[in-house]
Amino acid sequence: MIVAEDSALLRQGLARLLDDFGIEVVAELPDAERLLELVVAQRPDAVLLDIRMPPTHTDEGLRAARAVRARCPGTGVLLLSQYVETGDPVRALARDPRGFGYLLKDRVADADELLDALRRVATGGSAVDPRIVERLMNRARPGDTLDALTPREREVLGLMAEGRSNEAIARRLRVSGKTLETHVRSVFGKLCLEPTPDDHRRVLAVLAWLRV
């Protein structure tokens, strides 16, 4: 694991937390300048980095993430942000959610949530902060298409957009796998999305739909 975060306190805290859970941190960086070089050399399972990094604190982290994904597709990338940003980070996710995640910084206070997100991106899955998904789902949409969904189907849609598998969603909602599959088919049907058992294609389709 490589941690890139300009705040020394947060960077050290993240490294200590990961170490406590048996995750080796091979490098800690205050900026994104040497990130790609170190990823190529170390080939970590995942990289945890801030979207806004020195020197301009705009999109250095996001650009570094794109470079890592292009050069080392086997390395998962989990972006952190202080703010709910649904522009470029979501567009990057919607292009290819495999091994890519996006969490708000205060989510790192929940160790289980952070570690789950890291494990998912490190194994080629995806992870999107629930508040990011909520913001996307609450935007005004032509025709109010989401109104066609039942409250349970909205829950299922949100969890799919977070990158969770059917098995994980069924556990979260405490329903059987068969019941969950029925909800998923209904969501895809009402939103006119092509049904697919592939988690990556499913997240891509849902995120692309939420961006409309």
JSON list of C-alpha atoms in Angstrom, two decimals:
[
{"chain": "A", "resi": 1, "resn": "MET", "atom": "CA", "xyz": [0.00, 0.00, 0.00]},
{"chain": "A", "resi": 2, "resn": "ILE", "atom": "CA", "xyz": [1.13, 3.56, -0.75]},
{"chain": "A", "resi": 3, "resn": "VAL", "atom": "CA", "xyz": [-0.42, 6.52, 1.05]},
{"chain": "A", "resi": 4, "resn": "ALA", "atom": "CA", "xyz": [-0.21, 9.98, -0.59]},
{"chain": "A", "resi": 5, "resn": "GLU", "atom": "CA", "xyz": [-1.64, 12.80, 1.52]},
{"chain": "A", "resi": 6, "resn": "ASP", "atom": "CA", "xyz": [-0.24, 16.30, 2.09]},
{"chain": "A", "resi": 7, "resn": "SER", "atom": "CA", "xyz": [-1.45, 16.51, 5.71]},
{"chain": "A", "resi": 8, "resn": "ALA", "atom": "CA", "xyz": [1.31, 14.86, 7.75]},
{"chain": "A", "resi": 9, "resn": "LEU", "atom": "CA", "xyz": [-1.06, 14.14, 10.62]},
{"chain": "A", "resi": 10, "resn": "LEU", "atom": "CA", "xyz": [-3.63, 12.36, 8.44]},
{"chain": "A", "resi": 11, "resn": "ARG", "atom": "CA", "xyz": [-0.96, 10.60, 6.38]},
{"chain": "A", "resi": 12, "resn": "GLN", "atom": "CA", "xyz": [0.74, 9.20, 9.47]},
{"chain": "A", "resi": 13, "resn": "GLY", "atom": "CA", "xyz": [-2.58, 8.31, 11.04]},
{"chain": "A", "resi": 14, "resn": "LEU", "atom": "CA", "xyz": [-3.64, 6.37, 7.95]},
{"chain": "A", "resi": 15, "resn": "ALA", "atom": "CA", "xyz": [-0.33, 4.53, 7.79]},
{"chain": "A", "resi": 16, "resn": "ARG", "atom": "CA", "xyz": [-0.59, 3.60, 11.47]},
{"chain": "A", "resi": 17, "resn": "LEU", "atom": "CA", "xyz": [-4.19, 2.43, 11.08]},
{"chain": "A", "resi": 18, "resn": "LEU", "atom": "CA", "xyz": [-3.32, 0.26, 8.09]},
{"chain": "A", "resi": 19, "resn": "ASP", "atom": "CA", "xyz": [-0.32, -1.19, 9.89]},
{"chain": "A", "resi": 20, "resn": "ASP", "atom": "CA", "xyz": [-2.51, -2.05, 12.89]},
{"chain": "A", "resi": 21, "resn": "PHE", "atom": "CA", "xyz": [-4.67, -4.13, 10.55]},
{"chain": "A", "resi": 22, "resn": "GLY", "atom": "CA", "xyz": [-1.73, -5.92, 9.01]},
{"chain": "A", "resi": 23, "resn": "ILE", "atom": "CA", "xyz": [-1.57, -3.90, 5.78]},
{"chain": "A", "resi": 24, "resn": "GLU", "atom": "CA", "xyz": [2.00, -3.02, 4.82]},
{"chain": "A", "resi": 25, "resn": "VAL", "atom": "CA", "xyz": [2.55, 0.60, 3.81]},
{"chain": "A", "resi": 26, "resn": "VAL", "atom": "CA", "xyz": [5.61, 0.67, 1.54]},
{"chain": "A", "resi": 27, "resn": "ALA", "atom": "CA", "xyz": [5.67, 4.46, 1.09]},
{"chain": "A", "resi": 28, "resn": "GLU", "atom": "CA", "xyz": [4.13, 7.65, 2.52]},
{"chain": "A", "resi": 29, "resn": "LEU", "atom": "CA", "xyz": [4.14, 10.69, 0.23]},
{"chain": "A", "resi": 30, "resn": "PRO", "atom": "CA", "xyz": [3.29, 14.37, 0.91]},
{"chain": "A", "resi": 31, "resn": "ASP", "atom": "CA", "xyz": [2.48, 14.97, -2.77]},
{"chain": "A", "resi": 32, "resn": "ALA", "atom": "CA", "xyz": [1.82, 13.04, -5.98]},
{"chain": "A", "resi": 33, "resn": "GLU", "atom": "CA", "xyz": [5.03, 13.86, -7.86]},
{"chain": "A", "resi": 34, "resn": "ARG", "atom": "CA", "xyz": [6.78, 10.50, -7.30]},
{"chain": "A", "resi": 35, "resn": "LEU", "atom": "CA", "xyz": [3.65, 8.39, -6.97]},
{"chain": "A", "resi": 36, "resn": "LEU", "atom": "CA", "xyz": [3.72, 6.77, -10.41]},
{"chain": "A", "resi": 37, "resn": "GLU", "atom": "CA", "xyz": [7.46, 6.08, -10.12]},
{"chain": "A", "resi": 38, "resn": "LEU", "atom": "CA", "xyz": [6.98, 4.31, -6.80]},
{"chain": "A", "resi": 39, "resn": "VAL", "atom": "CA", "xyz": [3.93, 2.37, -7.97]},
{"chain": "A", "resi": 40, "resn": "VAL", "atom": "CA", "xyz": [5.87, 1.07, -10.99]},
{"chain": "A", "resi": 41, "resn": "ALA", "atom": "CA", "xyz": [8.77, 0.07, -8.71]},
{"chain": "A", "resi": 42, "resn": "GLN", "atom": "CA", "xyz": [6.79, -1.36, -5.79]},
{"chain": "A", "resi": 43, "resn": "ARG", "atom": "CA", "xyz": [3.62, -2.66, -7.51]},
{"chain": "A", "resi": 44, "resn": "PRO", "atom": "CA", "xyz": [1.44, -2.25, -4.40]},
{"chain": "A", "resi": 45, "resn": "ASP", "atom": "CA", "xyz": [-2.04, -3.79, -4.23]},
{"chain": "A", "resi": 46, "resn": "ALA", "atom": "CA", "xyz": [-3.56, -0.34, -3.83]},
{"chain": "A", "resi": 47, "resn": "VAL", "atom": "CA", "xyz": [-2.86, 3.38, -3.51]},
{"chain": "A", "resi": 48, "resn": "LEU", "atom": "CA", "xyz": [-4.69, 5.70, -1.13]},
{"chain": "A", "resi": 49, "resn": "LEU", "atom": "CA", "xyz": [-4.42, 9.35, -2.12]},
{"chain": "A", "resi": 50, "resn": "ASP", "atom": "CA", "xyz": [-6.03, 12.76, -1.77]},
{"chain": "A", "resi": 51, "resn": "ILE", "atom": "CA", "xyz": [-7.65, 14.30, -4.83]},
{"chain": "A", "resi": 52, "resn": "ARG", "atom": "CA", "xyz": [-6.26, 17.77, -4.01]},
{"chain": "A", "resi": 53, "resn": "MET", "atom": "CA", "xyz": [-2.50, 17.68, -3.60]},
{"chain": "A", "resi": 54, "resn": "PRO", "atom": "CA", "xyz": [0.39, 20.20, -3.77]},
{"chain": "A", "resi": 55, "resn": "PRO", "atom": "CA", "xyz": [1.37, 22.38, -5.44]},
{"chain": "A", "resi": 56, "resn": "THR", "atom": "CA", "xyz": [-2.00, 23.79, -6.59]},
{"chain": "A", "resi": 57, "resn": "HIS", "atom": "CA", "xyz": [-4.35, 21.66, -4.44]},
{"chain": "A", "resi": 58, "resn": "THR", "atom": "CA", "xyz": [-6.77, 21.21, -7.34]},
{"chain": "A", "resi": 59, "resn": "ASP", "atom": "CA", "xyz": [-6.65, 17.90, -9.21]},
{"chain": "A", "resi": 60, "resn": "GLU", "atom": "CA", "xyz": [-3.07, 16.62, -8.80]},
{"chain": "A", "resi": 61, "resn": "GLY", "atom": "CA", "xyz": [-4.27, 13.49, -7.03]},
{"chain": "A", "resi": 62, "resn": "LEU", "atom": "CA", "xyz": [-6.87, 12.73, -9.66]},
{"chain": "A", "resi": 63, "resn": "ARG", "atom": "CA", "xyz": [-4.34, 13.14, -12.47]},
{"chain": "A", "resi": 64, "resn": "ALA", "atom": "CA", "xyz": [-1.89, 10.91, -10.63]},
{"chain": "A", "resi": 65, "resn": "ALA", "atom": "CA", "xyz": [-4.64, 8.31, -10.19]},
{"chain": "A", "resi": 66, "resn": "ARG", "atom": "CA", "xyz": [-5.30, 8.32, -13.93]},
{"chain": "A", "resi": 67, "resn": "ALA", "atom": "CA", "xyz": [-1.61, 7.80, -14.61]},
{"chain": "A", "resi": 68, "resn": "VAL", "atom": "CA", "xyz": [-1.41, 4.90, -12.16]},
{"chain": "A", "resi": 69, "resn": "ARG", "atom": "CA", "xyz": [-4.49, 3.24, -13.65]},
{"chain": "A", "resi": 70, "resn": "ALA", "atom": "CA", "xyz": [-3.11, 3.61, -17.17]},
{"chain": "A", "resi": 71, "resn": "ARG", "atom": "CA", "xyz": [0.39, 2.34, -16.35]},
{"chain": "A", "resi": 72, "resn": "CYS", "atom": "CA", "xyz": [-0.39, -0.20, -13.60]},
{"chain": "A", "resi": 73, "resn": "PRO", "atom": "CA", "xyz": [-3.99, -1.41, -14.01]},
{"chain": "A", "resi": 74, "resn": "GLY", "atom": "CA", "xyz": [-3.42, -4.12, -11.41]},
{"chain": "A", "resi": 75, "resn": "THR", "atom": "CA", "xyz": [-3.01, -1.53, -8.66]},
{"chain": "A", "resi": 76, "resn": "GLY", "atom": "CA", "xyz": [-6.25, -0.36, -7.07]},
{"chain": "A", "resi": 77, "resn": "VAL", "atom": "CA", "xyz": [-6.76, 3.37, -6.46]},
{"chain": "A", "resi": 78, "resn": "LEU", "atom": "CA", "xyz": [-8.83, 4.84, -3.63]},
{"chain": "A", "resi": 79, "resn": "LEU", "atom": "CA", "xyz": [-9.29, 8.61, -3.82]},
{"chain": "A", "resi": 80, "resn": "LEU", "atom": "CA", "xyz": [-10.03, 10.74, -0.77]},
{"chain": "A", "resi": 81, "resn": "SER", "atom": "CA", "xyz": [-11.75, 14.12, -0.80]},
{"chain": "A", "resi": 82, "resn": "GLN", "atom": "CA", "xyz": [-12.60, 16.70, 1.83]},
{"chain": "A", "resi": 83, "resn": "TYR", "atom": "CA", "xyz": [-15.64, 17.74, -0.16]},
{"chain": "A", "resi": 84, "resn": "VAL", "atom": "CA", "xyz": [-18.49, 16.06, -2.03]},
{"chain": "A", "resi": 85, "resn": "GLU", "atom": "CA", "xyz": [-17.30, 16.42, -5.62]},
{"chain": "A", "resi": 86, "resn": "THR", "atom": "CA", "xyz": [-19.45, 14.83, -8.31]},
{"chain": "A", "resi": 87, "resn": "GLY", "atom": "CA", "xyz": [-17.67, 16.16, -11.38]},
{"chain": "A", "resi": 88, "resn": "ASP", "atom": "CA", "xyz": [-14.32, 14.79, -12.57]},
{"chain": "A", "resi": 89, "resn": "PRO", "atom": "CA", "xyz": [-13.97, 12.02, -9.94]},
{"chain": "A", "resi": 90, "resn": "VAL", "atom": "CA", "xyz": [-17.36, 10.53, -10.83]},
{"chain": "A", "resi": 91, "resn": "ARG", "atom": "CA", "xyz": [-16.63, 10.85, -14.55]},
{"chain": "A", "resi": 92, "resn": "ALA", "atom": "CA", "xyz": [-13.39, 8.95, -14.00]},
{"chain": "A", "resi": 93, "resn": "LEU", "atom": "CA", "xyz": [-15.27, 6.25, -12.11]},
{"chain": "A", "resi": 94, "resn": "ALA", "atom": "CA", "xyz": [-18.00, 6.03, -14.73]},
{"chain": "A", "resi": 95, "resn": "ARG", "atom": "CA", "xyz": [-15.43, 5.46, -17.47]},
{"chain": "A", "resi": 96, "resn": "ASP", "atom": "CA", "xyz": [-14.08, 2.35, -15.74]},
{"chain": "A", "resi": 97, "resn": "PRO", "atom": "CA", "xyz": [-14.92, 1.49, -12.11]},
{"chain": "A", "resi": 98, "resn": "ARG", "atom": "CA", "xyz": [-12.62, -1.53, -11.90]},
{"chain": "A", "resi": 99, "resn": "GLY", "atom": "CA", "xyz": [-10.10, -1.13, -9.08]},
{"chain": "A", "resi": 100, "resn": "PHE", "atom": "CA", "xyz": [-11.23, 2.43, -8.41]},
{"chain": "A", "resi": 101, "resn": "GLY", "atom": "CA", "xyz": [-12.84, 4.05, -5.39]},
{"chain": "A", "resi": 102, "resn": "TYR", "atom": "CA", "xyz": [-13.80, 7.45, -4.03]},
{"chain": "A", "resi": 103, "resn": "LEU", "atom": "CA", "xyz": [-14.45, 8.23, -0.34]},
{"chain": "A", "resi": 104, "resn": "LEU", "atom": "CA", "xyz": [-14.88, 11.37, 1.70]},
{"chain": "A", "resi": 105, "resn": "LYS", "atom": "CA", "xyz": [-12.08, 11.96, 4.19]},
{"chain": "A", "resi": 106, "resn": "ASP", "atom": "CA", "xyz": [-14.22, 11.73, 7.26]},
{"chain": "A", "resi": 107, "resn": "ARG", "atom": "CA", "xyz": [-15.05, 8.17, 6.21]},
{"chain": "A", "resi": 108, "resn": "VAL", "atom": "CA", "xyz": [-11.54, 7.14, 7.29]},
{"chain": "A", "resi": 109, "resn": "ALA", "atom": "CA", "xyz": [-12.70, 7.50, 10.90]},
{"chain": "A", "resi": 110, "resn": "ASP", "atom": "CA", "xyz": [-14.69, 4.31, 10.29]},
{"chain": "A", "resi": 111, "resn": "ALA", "atom": "CA", "xyz": [-11.89, 1.77, 10.03]},
{"chain": "A", "resi": 112, "resn": "ASP", "atom": "CA", "xyz": [-14.18, -1.02, 8.82]},
{"chain": "A", "resi": 113, "resn": "GLU", "atom": "CA", "xyz": [-15.57, 1.14, 6.01]},
{"chain": "A", "resi": 114, "resn": "LEU", "atom": "CA", "xyz": [-12.11, 2.26, 4.90]},
{"chain": "A", "resi": 115, "resn": "LEU", "atom": "CA", "xyz": [-10.63, -1.23, 4.99]},
{"chain": "A", "resi": 116, "resn": "ASP", "atom": "CA", "xyz": [-13.61, -2.66, 3.10]},
{"chain": "A", "resi": 117, "resn": "ALA", "atom": "CA", "xyz": [-13.20, -0.02, 0.39]},
{"chain": "A", "resi": 118, "resn": "LEU", "atom": "CA", "xyz": [-9.46, -0.70, 0.13]},
{"chain": "A", "resi": 119, "resn": "ARG", "atom": "CA", "xyz": [-9.99, -4.45, -0.14]},
{"chain": "A", "resi": 120, "resn": "ARG", "atom": "CA", "xyz": [-12.59, -3.95, -2.87]},
{"chain": "A", "resi": 121, "resn": "VAL", "atom": "CA", "xyz": [-10.40, -1.73, -5.05]},
{"chain": "A", "resi": 122, "resn": "ALA", "atom": "CA", "xyz": [-7.33, -3.89, -4.40]},
{"chain": "A", "resi": 123, "resn": "THR", "atom": "CA", "xyz": [-9.20, -6.90, -5.79]},
{"chain": "A", "resi": 124, "resn": "GLY", "atom": "CA", "xyz": [-10.53, -5.08, -8.85]},
{"chain": "A", "resi": 125, "resn": "GLY", "atom": "CA", "xyz": [-13.85, -3.95, -7.39]},
{"chain": "A", "resi": 126, "resn": "SER", "atom": "CA", "xyz": [-15.08, -0.42, -6.81]},
{"chain": "A", "resi": 127, "resn": "ALA", "atom": "CA", "xyz": [-16.13, 1.71, -3.85]},
{"chain": "A", "resi": 128, "resn": "VAL", "atom": "CA", "xyz": [-18.11, 4.95, -3.86]},
{"chain": "A", "resi": 129, "resn": "ASP", "atom": "CA", "xyz": [-18.92, 6.95, -0.74]},
{"chain": "A", "resi": 130, "resn": "PRO", "atom": "CA", "xyz": [-22.64, 6.69, 0.12]},
{"chain": "A", "resi": 131, "resn": "ARG", "atom": "CA", "xyz": [-22.91, 10.48, 0.36]},
{"chain": "A", "resi": 132, "resn": "ILE", "atom": "CA", "xyz": [-21.55, 10.83, -3.17]},
{"chain": "A", "resi": 133, "resn": "VAL", "atom": "CA", "xyz": [-24.21, 8.40, -4.37]},
{"chain": "A", "resi": 134, "resn": "GLU", "atom": "CA", "xyz": [-26.89, 10.23, -2.38]},
{"chain": "A", "resi": 135, "resn": "ARG", "atom": "CA", "xyz": [-25.91, 13.54, -3.98]},
{"chain": "A", "resi": 136, "resn": "LEU", "atom": "CA", "xyz": [-26.13, 11.99, -7.44]},
{"chain": "A", "resi": 137, "resn": "MET", "atom": "CA", "xyz": [-29.50, 10.38, -6.72]},
{"chain": "A", "resi": 138, "resn": "ASN", "atom": "CA", "xyz": [-30.99, 13.57, -5.27]},
{"chain": "A", "resi": 139, "resn": "ARG", "atom": "CA", "xyz": [-30.17, 15.74, -8.27]},
{"chain": "A", "resi": 140, "resn": "ALA", "atom": "CA", "xyz": [-33.09, 16.91, -10.36]},
{"chain": "A", "resi": 141, "resn": "ARG", "atom": "CA", "xyz": [-33.62, 14.48, -13.23]},
{"chain": "A", "resi": 142, "resn": "PRO", "atom": "CA", "xyz": [-35.65, 14.78, -16.43]},
{"chain": "A", "resi": 143, "resn": "GLY", "atom": "CA", "xyz": [-38.99, 13.05, -16.00]},
{"chain": "A", "resi": 144, "resn": "ASP", "atom": "CA", "xyz": [-38.31, 12.21, -12.34]},
{"chain": "A", "resi": 145, "resn": "THR", "atom": "CA", "xyz": [-37.37, 8.68, -13.37]},
{"chain": "A", "resi": 146, "resn": "LEU", "atom": "CA", "xyz": [-36.36, 7.70, -9.84]},
{"chain": "A", "resi": 147, "resn": "ASP", "atom": "CA", "xyz": [-39.94, 8.25, -8.71]},
{"chain": "A", "resi": 148, "resn": "ALA", "atom": "CA", "xyz": [-40.82, 4.99, -10.43]},
{"chain": "A", "resi": 149, "resn": "LEU", "atom": "CA", "xyz": [-38.65, 3.09, -7.93]},
{"chain": "A", "resi": 150, "resn": "THR", "atom": "CA", "xyz": [-39.98, 1.83, -4.62]},
{"chain": "A", "resi": 151, "resn": "PRO", "atom": "CA", "xyz": [-38.09, 2.88, -1.45]},
{"chain": "A", "resi": 152, "resn": "ARG", "atom": "CA", "xyz": [-36.44, -0.56, -1.36]},
{"chain": "A", "resi": 153, "resn": "GLU", "atom": "CA", "xyz": [-35.42, -0.31, -5.01]},
{"chain": "A", "resi": 154, "resn": "ARG", "atom": "CA", "xyz": [-33.84, 3.08, -4.33]},
{"chain": "A", "resi": 155, "resn": "GLU", "atom": "CA", "xyz": [-31.81, 1.46, -1.55]},
{"chain": "A", "resi": 156, "resn": "VAL", "atom": "CA", "xyz": [-30.71, -1.27, -3.95]},
{"chain": "A", "resi": 157, "resn": "LEU", "atom": "CA", "xyz": [-29.78, 1.27, -6.63]},
{"chain": "A", "resi": 158, "resn": "GLY", "atom": "CA", "xyz": [-27.71, 3.28, -4.15]},
{"chain": "A", "resi": 159, "resn": "LEU", "atom": "CA", "xyz": [-25.83, 0.22, -2.94]},
{"chain": "A", "resi": 160, "resn": "MET", "atom": "CA", "xyz": [-25.19, -0.90, -6.52]},
{"chain": "A", "resi": 161, "resn": "ALA", "atom": "CA", "xyz": [-23.77, 2.54, -7.28]},
{"chain": "A", "resi": 162, "resn": "GLU", "atom": "CA", "xyz": [-21.46, 2.20, -4.26]},
{"chain": "A", "resi": 163, "resn": "GLY", "atom": "CA", "xyz": [-19.97, -0.82, -6.00]},
{"chain": "A", "resi": 164, "resn": "ARG", "atom": "CA", "xyz": [-21.37, -3.50, -3.71]},
{"chain": "A", "resi": 165, "resn": "SER", "atom": "CA", "xyz": [-22.05, -7.01, -4.99]},
{"chain": "A", "resi": 166, "resn": "ASN", "atom": "CA", "xyz": [-25.45, -8.70, -4.84]},
{"chain": "A", "resi": 167, "resn": "GLU", "atom": "CA", "xyz": [-24.22, -10.81, -1.94]},
{"chain": "A", "resi": 168, "resn": "ALA", "atom": "CA", "xyz": [-23.11, -7.74, 0.02]},
{"chain": "A", "resi": 169, "resn": "ILE", "atom": "CA", "xyz": [-26.36, -5.89, -0.73]},
{"chain": "A", "resi": 170, "resn": "ALA", "atom": "CA", "xyz": [-28.45, -8.87, 0.38]},
{"chain": "A", "resi": 171, "resn": "ARG", "atom": "CA", "xyz": [-26.53, -9.00, 3.66]},
{"chain": "A", "resi": 172, "resn": "ARG", "atom": "CA", "xyz": [-26.92, -5.26, 4.21]},
{"chain": "A", "resi": 173, "resn": "LEU", "atom": "CA", "xyz": [-30.67, -5.33, 3.54]},
{"chain": "A", "resi": 174, "resn": "ARG", "atom": "CA", "xyz": [-31.18, -8.69, 5.26]},
{"chain": "A", "resi": 175, "resn": "VAL", "atom": "CA", "xyz": [-32.97, -10.27, 2.35]},
{"chain": "A", "resi": 176, "resn": "SER", "atom": "CA", "xyz": [-32.41, -13.51, 0.48]},
{"chain": "A", "resi": 177, "resn": "GLY", "atom": "CA", "xyz": [-30.32, -13.62, -2.65]},
{"chain": "A", "resi": 178, "resn": "LYS", "atom": "CA", "xyz": [-33.39, -14.49, -4.70]},
{"chain": "A", "resi": 179, "resn": "THR", "atom": "CA", "xyz": [-35.33, -11.52, -3.34]},
{"chain": "A", "resi": 180, "resn": "LEU", "atom": "CA", "xyz": [-32.40, -9.22, -4.04]},
{"chain": "A", "resi": 181, "resn": "GLU", "atom": "CA", "xyz": [-32.13, -10.47, -7.63]},
{"chain": "A", "resi": 182, "resn": "THR", "atom": "CA", "xyz": [-35.81, -9.63, -8.11]},
{"chain": "A", "resi": 183, "resn": "HIS", "atom": "CA", "xyz": [-35.20, -6.07, -6.87]},
{"chain": "A", "resi": 184, "resn": "VAL", "atom": "CA", "xyz": [-32.16, -5.68, -9.14]},
{"chain": "A", "resi": 185, "resn": "ARG", "atom": "CA", "xyz": [-34.09, -6.83, -12.21]},
{"chain": "A", "resi": 186, "resn": "SER", "atom": "CA", "xyz": [-36.87, -4.40, -11.37]},
{"chain": "A", "resi": 187, "resn": "VAL", "atom": "CA", "xyz": [-34.41, -1.49, -10.97]},
{"chain": "A", "resi": 188, "resn": "PHE", "atom": "CA", "xyz": [-32.73, -2.21, -14.28]},
{"chain": "A", "resi": 189, "resn": "GLY", "atom": "CA", "xyz": [-36.06, -2.59, -16.00]},
{"chain": "A", "resi": 190, "resn": "LYS", "atom": "CA", "xyz": [-37.51, 0.67, -14.70]},
{"chain": "A", "resi": 191, "resn": "LEU", "atom": "CA", "xyz": [-34.34, 2.60, -15.54]},
{"chain": "A", "resi": 192, "resn": "CYS", "atom": "CA", "xyz": [-34.00, 0.93, -18.96]},
{"chain": "A", "resi": 193, "resn": "LEU", "atom": "CA", "xyz": [-30.52, -0.35, -18.12]},
{"chain": "A", "resi": 194, "resn": "GLU", "atom": "CA", "xyz": [-29.15, -3.54, -19.59]},
{"chain": "A", "resi": 195, "resn": "PRO", "atom": "CA", "xyz": [-29.12, -6.20, -16.84]},
{"chain": "A", "resi": 196, "resn": "THR", "atom": "CA", "xyz": [-25.76, -7.85, -16.24]},
{"chain": "A", "resi": 197, "resn": "PRO", "atom": "CA", "xyz": [-24.27, -10.16, -13.59]},
{"chain": "A", "resi": 198, "resn": "ASP", "atom": "CA", "xyz": [-20.89, -8.43, -13.97]},
{"chain": "A", "resi": 199, "resn": "ASP", "atom": "CA", "xyz": [-20.34, -6.03, -11.06]},
{"chain": "A", "resi": 200, "resn": "HIS", "atom": "CA", "xyz": [-18.06, -3.73, -13.07]},
{"chain": "A", "resi": 201, "resn": "ARG", "atom": "CA", "xyz": [-20.46, -3.31, -15.97]},
{"chain": "A", "resi": 202, "resn": "ARG", "atom": "CA", "xyz": [-23.29, -2.84, -13.52]},
{"chain": "A", "resi": 203, "resn": "VAL", "atom": "CA", "xyz": [-21.53, -0.05, -11.61]},
{"chain": "A", "resi": 204, "resn": "LEU", "atom": "CA", "xyz": [-20.49, 1.57, -14.88]},
{"chain": "A", "resi": 205, "resn": "ALA", "atom": "CA", "xyz": [-24.08, 1.52, -16.14]},
{"chain": "A", "resi": 206, "resn": "VAL", "atom": "CA", "xyz": [-25.55, 2.87, -12.88]},
{"chain": "A", "resi": 207, "resn": "LEU", "atom": "CA", "xyz": [-22.98, 5.65, -12.53]},
{"chain": "A", "resi": 208, "resn": "ALA", "atom": "CA", "xyz": [-23.38, 6.62, -16.16]},
{"chain": "A", "resi": 209, "resn": "TRP", "atom": "CA", "xyz": [-27.16, 6.79, -15.65]},
{"chain": "A", "resi": 210, "resn": "LEU", "atom": "CA", "xyz": [-26.79, 8.87, -12.46]},
{"chain": "A", "resi": 211, "resn": "ARG", "atom": "CA", "xyz": [-24.58, 11.36, -14.32]},
{"chain": "A", "resi": 212, "resn": "VAL", "atom": "CA", "xyz": [-27.26, 12.18, -16.94]}
]
